[in-house]
Amino acid sequence: MKKSSSVLRLVEGALLIAIATVLSMVKLLDLPYGGSVTACSALPVLLISYRHGTKFGLFAAFVYSLLQLLLGMNTLSYFSTPLSIVAIIALDYVLAFAVLGLGGVFRREGRSQGQALVSAALLVSVLRYVCHVISGCTVWAGLSIPTEAALLYSLAYNATYMLPETLVTALGAWYLSRGLDVGGERLTRVATAGVSGRAFALSLCAKGAAAVAVVADIVLIFRHLQDAETGDFLITGLANVHWLTVGIVTAIGAVLFTVFTVLAKAVKKE
């Protein structure tokens, strides 16, 4: 029985790592000098740690970091010294993605899975951001990052993709926690006493509409906060945001959320 459980854990871990790798290729934003906003690619790895513990989560995250390294091998072509190559591998790949294995550190009795997953998403995103900042102000200084004020530049540059990436990951964690119980032996629907499957589906659609609208707004806004040619962080880019489109997306999301919520309540009454 124990052997069977271990095999299932390995299979599930492999599937979630594969899903995370595919999602990492779905880029909502792709910045000119490295860094991108993906479709919640960190979330599947967070789930491994949350479901199976930090030790197995760190192992899975390490495997995921190696896959990310293979996908980003062209980055190493910018460097010629062994020390700089090792530093890039360690900071921008192994450490930056291995921290995703800490996704289960907030799992506690009495704490909701939503709180635990969102807290984990924020923690690992901050740790990953720190890794990229250190890499930027040391190894990348003099290349894509100016030598002068390298720390400030690295803080700003990496924030332009890590901030929206953090928001998208936290939002994905919250949305997932509203629909699935991910802490049990198997993934099951969140227990909702007295709620029919149809009402639950409509409620989930309402939350999904709100989540999609927020993600779309994040992409529409943050794509203008970096100069496309120099990579400089530009707070003045807010003036170039098409706020009418942002408003329309927000309004559509709000309308769909309201409609699905009303329908869900109507079905509950039935």
mmCIF file of C-alpha atoms in Angstrom:
data_model
loop_
_atom_site.group_PDB
_atom_site.id
_atom_site.type_symbol
_atom_site.label_atom_id
_atom_site.label_comp_id
_atom_site.label_asym_id
_atom_site.label_seq_id
_atom_site.Cartn_x
_atom_site.Cartn_y
_atom_site.Cartn_z
ATOM 1 C CA MET A 1 0.000 0.000 0.000
ATOM 2 C CA LYS A 2 2.850 2.334 0.914
ATOM 3 C CA LYS A 3 4.674 1.485 -2.332
ATOM 4 C CA SER A 4 1.510 2.177 -4.321
ATOM 5 C CA SER A 5 1.123 5.550 -2.581
ATOM 6 C CA SER A 6 4.729 6.476 -3.427
ATOM 7 C CA VAL A 7 4.204 5.583 -7.085
ATOM 8 C CA LEU A 8 1.028 7.668 -7.243
ATOM 9 C CA ARG A 9 2.888 10.593 -5.665
ATOM 10 C CA LEU A 10 5.658 10.354 -8.257
ATOM 11 C CA VAL A 11 3.171 10.132 -11.125
ATOM 12 C CA GLU A 12 1.171 13.083 -9.830
ATOM 13 C CA GLY A 13 4.358 15.082 -9.289
ATOM 14 C CA ALA A 14 5.538 14.339 -12.831
ATOM 15 C CA LEU A 15 2.180 15.379 -14.294
ATOM 16 C CA LEU A 16 2.111 18.639 -12.328
ATOM 17 C CA ILE A 17 5.700 19.442 -13.331
ATOM 18 C CA ALA A 18 4.765 18.800 -16.972
ATOM 19 C CA ILE A 19 1.740 21.100 -16.640
ATOM 20 C CA ALA A 20 3.901 23.782 -15.008
ATOM 21 C CA THR A 21 6.440 23.530 -17.836
ATOM 22 C CA VAL A 22 3.740 23.924 -20.499
ATOM 23 C CA LEU A 23 2.214 26.881 -18.643
ATOM 24 C CA SER A 24 5.657 28.521 -18.427
ATOM 25 C CA MET A 25 5.624 28.660 -22.237
ATOM 26 C CA VAL A 26 2.261 30.464 -22.231
ATOM 27 C CA LYS A 27 3.541 33.996 -21.770
ATOM 28 C CA LEU A 28 1.077 36.774 -21.058
ATOM 29 C CA LEU A 29 3.971 39.245 -21.205
ATOM 30 C CA ASP A 30 7.498 38.663 -22.504
ATOM 31 C CA LEU A 31 10.045 41.356 -21.671
ATOM 32 C CA PRO A 32 12.926 42.245 -24.034
ATOM 33 C CA TYR A 33 15.827 41.600 -21.625
ATOM 34 C CA GLY A 34 14.558 38.504 -19.887
ATOM 35 C CA GLY A 35 11.643 37.805 -17.583
ATOM 36 C CA SER A 36 8.040 37.081 -18.414
ATOM 37 C CA VAL A 37 4.566 36.821 -16.947
ATOM 38 C CA THR A 38 3.202 33.318 -17.403
ATOM 39 C CA ALA A 39 -0.169 31.630 -17.056
ATOM 40 C CA CYS A 40 0.211 30.580 -13.382
ATOM 41 C CA SER A 41 3.148 28.299 -14.176
ATOM 42 C CA ALA A 42 4.297 28.286 -10.524
ATOM 43 C CA LEU A 43 0.975 27.041 -9.164
ATOM 44 C CA PRO A 44 1.272 23.324 -10.104
ATOM 45 C CA VAL A 45 4.660 23.140 -8.337
ATOM 46 C CA LEU A 46 3.190 24.869 -5.281
ATOM 47 C CA LEU A 47 0.479 22.222 -5.227
ATOM 48 C CA ILE A 48 3.050 19.407 -5.133
ATOM 49 C CA SER A 49 4.564 20.821 -1.952
ATOM 50 C CA TYR A 50 1.171 21.591 -0.424
ATOM 51 C CA ARG A 51 -0.119 18.082 -1.067
ATOM 52 C CA HIS A 52 2.995 15.999 -0.381
ATOM 53 C CA GLY A 53 5.180 18.020 1.965
ATOM 54 C CA THR A 54 8.127 20.390 1.701
ATOM 55 C CA LYS A 55 10.808 17.717 1.212
ATOM 56 C CA PHE A 56 9.132 16.189 -1.835
ATOM 57 C CA GLY A 57 8.091 19.682 -2.968
ATOM 58 C CA LEU A 58 11.698 20.899 -2.970
ATOM 59 C CA PHE A 59 12.764 17.836 -4.961
ATOM 60 C CA ALA A 60 10.001 18.451 -7.527
ATOM 61 C CA ALA A 61 10.852 22.160 -7.705
ATOM 62 C CA PHE A 62 14.521 21.304 -8.307
ATOM 63 C CA VAL A 63 13.516 19.062 -11.222
ATOM 64 C CA TYR A 64 11.343 21.883 -12.549
ATOM 65 C CA SER A 65 14.266 24.320 -12.252
ATOM 66 C CA LEU A 66 16.414 22.028 -14.413
ATOM 67 C CA LEU A 67 13.690 21.959 -17.076
ATOM 68 C CA GLN A 68 13.553 25.757 -16.995
ATOM 69 C CA LEU A 69 17.328 25.817 -17.386
ATOM 70 C CA LEU A 70 17.114 23.601 -20.474
ATOM 71 C CA LEU A 71 14.462 25.890 -21.947
ATOM 72 C CA GLY A 72 16.593 28.967 -21.251
ATOM 73 C CA MET A 73 20.003 27.644 -22.315
ATOM 74 C CA ASN A 74 20.396 30.492 -24.807
ATOM 75 C CA THR A 75 20.786 32.860 -21.844
ATOM 76 C CA LEU A 76 24.141 31.285 -21.017
ATOM 77 C CA SER A 77 25.535 32.339 -24.409
ATOM 78 C CA TYR A 78 25.870 35.903 -23.094
ATOM 79 C CA PHE A 79 28.620 34.796 -20.671
ATOM 80 C CA SER A 80 32.077 33.364 -21.255
ATOM 81 C CA THR A 81 33.570 32.807 -17.793
ATOM 82 C CA PRO A 82 32.760 29.607 -15.861
ATOM 83 C CA LEU A 83 32.003 31.581 -12.685
ATOM 84 C CA SER A 84 29.414 33.794 -14.372
ATOM 85 C CA ILE A 85 27.732 30.775 -16.002
ATOM 86 C CA VAL A 86 27.551 28.961 -12.657
ATOM 87 C CA ALA A 87 26.156 32.099 -10.997
ATOM 88 C CA ILE A 88 23.404 32.456 -13.625
ATOM 89 C CA ILE A 89 22.458 28.781 -13.327
ATOM 90 C CA ALA A 90 22.349 29.010 -9.534
ATOM 91 C CA LEU A 91 20.539 32.338 -9.135
ATOM 92 C CA ASP A 92 18.252 32.646 -12.170
ATOM 93 C CA TYR A 93 17.278 28.982 -12.413
ATOM 94 C CA VAL A 94 18.083 26.527 -9.613
ATOM 95 C CA LEU A 95 17.461 28.775 -6.594
ATOM 96 C CA ALA A 96 14.837 30.975 -8.268
ATOM 97 C CA PHE A 97 12.606 28.012 -9.112
ATOM 98 C CA ALA A 98 13.579 25.634 -6.300
ATOM 99 C CA VAL A 99 11.940 28.002 -3.792
ATOM 100 C CA LEU A 100 8.593 26.937 -5.296
ATOM 101 C CA GLY A 101 9.060 23.799 -3.227
ATOM 102 C CA LEU A 102 8.153 25.841 -0.135
ATOM 103 C CA GLY A 103 4.528 25.918 -1.275
ATOM 104 C CA GLY A 104 3.375 23.806 1.646
ATOM 105 C CA VAL A 105 5.004 25.678 4.543
ATOM 106 C CA PHE A 106 1.750 27.451 5.456
ATOM 107 C CA ARG A 107 -0.357 24.315 5.581
ATOM 108 C CA ARG A 108 -1.593 24.158 9.176
ATOM 109 C CA GLU A 109 -4.568 22.843 11.078
ATOM 110 C CA GLY A 110 -7.216 25.521 11.308
ATOM 111 C CA ARG A 111 -5.843 27.529 8.365
ATOM 112 C CA SER A 112 -7.912 27.479 5.192
ATOM 113 C CA GLN A 113 -6.246 26.125 2.066
ATOM 114 C CA GLY A 114 -6.978 29.437 0.333
ATOM 115 C CA GLN A 115 -4.990 31.376 2.936
ATOM 116 C CA ALA A 116 -2.193 28.796 2.876
ATOM 117 C CA LEU A 117 -1.856 28.716 -0.914
ATOM 118 C CA VAL A 118 -2.052 32.486 -1.390
ATOM 119 C CA SER A 119 0.475 33.043 1.421
ATOM 120 C CA ALA A 120 2.781 30.465 -0.183
ATOM 121 C CA ALA A 121 2.407 32.124 -3.587
ATOM 122 C CA LEU A 122 3.433 35.473 -2.108
ATOM 123 C CA LEU A 123 6.378 33.990 -0.178
ATOM 124 C CA VAL A 124 7.918 32.031 -3.053
ATOM 125 C CA SER A 125 7.413 34.941 -5.450
ATOM 126 C CA VAL A 126 9.291 37.295 -3.111
ATOM 127 C CA LEU A 127 12.126 34.766 -2.723
ATOM 128 C CA ARG A 128 12.307 34.261 -6.477
ATOM 129 C CA TYR A 129 12.351 38.042 -6.968
ATOM 130 C CA VAL A 130 15.283 38.340 -4.538
ATOM 131 C CA CYS A 131 17.234 35.717 -6.526
ATOM 132 C CA HIS A 132 16.693 37.587 -9.795
ATOM 133 C CA VAL A 133 17.595 40.941 -8.208
ATOM 134 C CA ILE A 134 20.888 39.563 -6.860
ATOM 135 C CA SER A 135 21.646 38.056 -10.256
ATOM 136 C CA GLY A 136 20.789 41.322 -11.998
ATOM 137 C CA CYS A 137 22.969 43.606 -9.874
ATOM 138 C CA THR A 138 25.954 41.239 -9.946
ATOM 139 C CA VAL A 139 26.220 38.919 -12.958
ATOM 140 C CA TRP A 140 24.106 40.961 -15.379
ATOM 141 C CA ALA A 141 25.617 44.329 -14.396
ATOM 142 C CA GLY A 142 27.390 45.778 -17.390
ATOM 143 C CA LEU A 143 25.372 43.711 -19.869
ATOM 144 C CA SER A 144 21.609 44.273 -19.870
ATOM 145 C CA ILE A 145 21.791 46.196 -16.588
ATOM 146 C CA PRO A 146 23.905 49.377 -16.247
ATOM 147 C CA THR A 147 26.880 49.099 -13.901
ATOM 148 C CA GLU A 148 25.958 52.352 -12.175
ATOM 149 C CA ALA A 149 23.053 51.996 -9.749
ATOM 150 C CA ALA A 150 22.846 48.322 -10.694
ATOM 151 C CA LEU A 151 20.908 47.392 -7.549
ATOM 152 C CA LEU A 152 18.194 50.011 -8.080
ATOM 153 C CA TYR A 153 17.918 49.140 -11.760
ATOM 154 C CA SER A 154 17.703 45.419 -10.982
ATOM 155 C CA LEU A 155 15.028 46.049 -8.344
ATOM 156 C CA ALA A 156 12.951 48.037 -10.851
ATOM 157 C CA TYR A 157 13.500 45.807 -13.880
ATOM 158 C CA ASN A 158 12.681 42.546 -12.137
ATOM 159 C CA ALA A 159 9.644 44.110 -10.488
ATOM 160 C CA THR A 160 8.115 44.822 -13.914
ATOM 161 C CA TYR A 161 7.479 41.112 -14.469
ATOM 162 C CA MET A 162 7.644 39.616 -10.953
ATOM 163 C CA LEU A 163 4.920 41.887 -9.574
ATOM 164 C CA PRO A 164 2.298 40.874 -12.174
ATOM 165 C CA GLU A 165 3.570 37.265 -12.029
ATOM 166 C CA THR A 166 3.004 37.313 -8.265
ATOM 167 C CA LEU A 167 -0.485 38.754 -8.641
ATOM 168 C CA VAL A 168 -1.443 36.185 -11.296
ATOM 169 C CA THR A 169 -0.078 33.284 -9.211
ATOM 170 C CA ALA A 170 -1.822 34.448 -6.026
ATOM 171 C CA LEU A 171 -5.063 34.957 -7.925
ATOM 172 C CA GLY A 172 -4.776 31.487 -9.461
ATOM 173 C CA ALA A 173 -4.151 29.976 -6.020
ATOM 174 C CA TRP A 174 -7.205 31.729 -4.604
ATOM 175 C CA TYR A 175 -9.425 30.651 -7.483
ATOM 176 C CA LEU A 176 -8.271 27.042 -7.319
ATOM 177 C CA SER A 177 -8.853 26.920 -3.565
ATOM 178 C CA ARG A 178 -12.459 28.048 -4.052
ATOM 179 C CA GLY A 179 -13.275 25.096 -6.271
ATOM 180 C CA LEU A 180 -11.059 22.176 -5.285
ATOM 181 C CA ASP A 181 -9.979 20.589 -2.039
ATOM 182 C CA VAL A 182 -6.305 19.988 -2.802
ATOM 183 C CA GLY A 183 -5.258 18.787 0.641
ATOM 184 C CA GLY A 184 -6.793 15.307 0.558
ATOM 185 C CA GLU A 185 -5.503 12.094 -0.925
ATOM 186 C CA ARG A 186 -7.381 12.934 -4.112
ATOM 187 C CA LEU A 187 -8.422 16.231 -5.650
ATOM 188 C CA THR A 188 -12.105 16.700 -4.875
ATOM 189 C CA ARG A 189 -14.691 19.444 -5.071
ATOM 190 C CA VAL A 190 -14.758 21.796 -2.114
ATOM 191 C CA ALA A 191 -17.419 20.599 0.309
ATOM 192 C CA THR A 192 -20.477 22.860 0.099
ATOM 193 C CA ALA A 193 -23.334 21.532 2.192
ATOM 194 C CA GLY A 194 -26.733 21.902 0.575
ATOM 195 C CA VAL A 195 -25.328 23.261 -2.693
ATOM 196 C CA SER A 196 -26.158 21.431 -5.916
ATOM 197 C CA GLY A 197 -23.599 20.754 -8.601
ATOM 198 C CA ARG A 198 -25.238 23.280 -10.913
ATOM 199 C CA ALA A 199 -25.158 26.040 -8.284
ATOM 200 C CA PHE A 200 -21.527 25.221 -7.504
ATOM 201 C CA ALA A 201 -20.584 25.392 -11.213
ATOM 202 C CA LEU A 202 -22.315 28.762 -11.630
ATOM 203 C CA SER A 203 -20.579 30.109 -8.526
ATOM 204 C CA LEU A 204 -17.243 28.912 -9.899
ATOM 205 C CA CYS A 205 -17.986 30.618 -13.233
ATOM 206 C CA ALA A 206 -18.653 33.869 -11.378
ATOM 207 C CA LYS A 207 -15.286 33.708 -9.631
ATOM 208 C CA GLY A 208 -13.626 32.670 -12.890
ATOM 209 C CA ALA A 209 -15.033 35.688 -14.731
ATOM 210 C CA ALA A 210 -13.688 37.989 -12.027
ATOM 211 C CA ALA A 211 -10.274 36.279 -12.068
ATOM 212 C CA VAL A 212 -9.933 36.454 -15.865
ATOM 213 C CA ALA A 213 -10.869 40.148 -15.849
ATOM 214 C CA VAL A 214 -8.231 40.903 -13.208
ATOM 215 C CA VAL A 215 -5.534 38.994 -15.107
ATOM 216 C CA ALA A 216 -6.453 40.781 -18.337
ATOM 217 C CA ASP A 217 -6.231 44.151 -16.569
ATOM 218 C CA ILE A 218 -2.813 43.229 -15.162
ATOM 219 C CA VAL A 219 -1.528 42.421 -18.655
ATOM 220 C CA LEU A 220 -3.044 45.560 -20.202
ATOM 221 C CA ILE A 221 -1.440 47.785 -17.566
ATOM 222 C CA PHE A 222 1.959 46.205 -16.910
ATOM 223 C CA ARG A 223 2.873 45.814 -20.583
ATOM 224 C CA HIS A 224 3.364 49.607 -20.693
ATOM 225 C CA LEU A 225 5.591 49.856 -17.630
ATOM 226 C CA GLN A 226 8.788 48.910 -19.427
ATOM 227 C CA ASP A 227 10.522 50.489 -22.392
ATOM 228 C CA ALA A 228 10.419 47.977 -25.255
ATOM 229 C CA GLU A 229 13.913 48.918 -26.480
ATOM 230 C CA THR A 230 15.959 49.633 -23.352
ATOM 231 C CA GLY A 231 14.081 47.552 -20.795
ATOM 232 C CA ASP A 232 13.903 50.557 -18.446
ATOM 233 C CA PHE A 233 11.096 50.626 -15.919
ATOM 234 C CA LEU A 234 8.734 53.486 -16.815
ATOM 235 C CA ILE A 235 6.111 54.589 -14.330
ATOM 236 C CA THR A 236 5.186 57.200 -16.930
ATOM 237 C CA GLY A 237 4.045 54.298 -19.088
ATOM 238 C CA LEU A 238 0.750 54.478 -17.190
ATOM 239 C CA ALA A 239 -0.100 57.398 -19.476
ATOM 240 C CA ASN A 240 0.059 55.025 -22.466
ATOM 241 C CA VAL A 241 -2.348 52.490 -20.984
ATOM 242 C CA HIS A 242 -5.592 52.263 -22.928
ATOM 243 C CA TRP A 243 -7.758 52.873 -19.900
ATOM 244 C CA LEU A 244 -10.980 52.601 -21.908
ATOM 245 C CA THR A 245 -10.112 48.999 -22.745
ATOM 246 C CA VAL A 246 -9.215 48.340 -19.106
ATOM 247 C CA GLY A 247 -12.550 49.807 -18.069
ATOM 248 C CA ILE A 248 -14.479 47.718 -20.608
ATOM 249 C CA VAL A 249 -12.721 44.496 -19.508
ATOM 250 C CA THR A 250 -13.392 45.320 -15.863
ATOM 251 C CA ALA A 251 -17.035 46.106 -16.579
ATOM 252 C CA ILE A 252 -17.550 42.859 -18.538
ATOM 253 C CA GLY A 253 -15.935 40.897 -15.713
ATOM 254 C CA ALA A 254 -18.162 42.629 -13.143
ATOM 255 C CA VAL A 255 -21.314 41.990 -15.202
ATOM 256 C CA LEU A 256 -20.486 38.300 -15.728
ATOM 257 C CA PHE A 257 -19.643 37.912 -12.043
ATOM 258 C CA THR A 258 -22.978 39.464 -11.065
ATOM 259 C CA VAL A 259 -25.004 37.422 -13.565
ATOM 260 C CA PHE A 260 -23.447 34.080 -12.574
ATOM 261 C CA THR A 261 -23.757 34.919 -8.872
ATOM 262 C CA VAL A 262 -27.466 35.751 -9.247
ATOM 263 C CA LEU A 263 -28.048 32.553 -11.226
ATOM 264 C CA ALA A 264 -26.216 30.503 -8.597
ATOM 265 C CA LYS A 265 -28.396 31.962 -5.838
ATOM 266 C CA ALA A 266 -31.523 31.304 -7.870
ATOM 267 C CA VAL A 267 -30.551 27.669 -8.374
ATOM 268 C CA LYS A 268 -29.839 27.318 -4.636
ATOM 269 C CA LYS A 269 -33.368 28.523 -3.827
ATOM 270 C CA GLU A 270 -34.814 25.938 -6.202
#
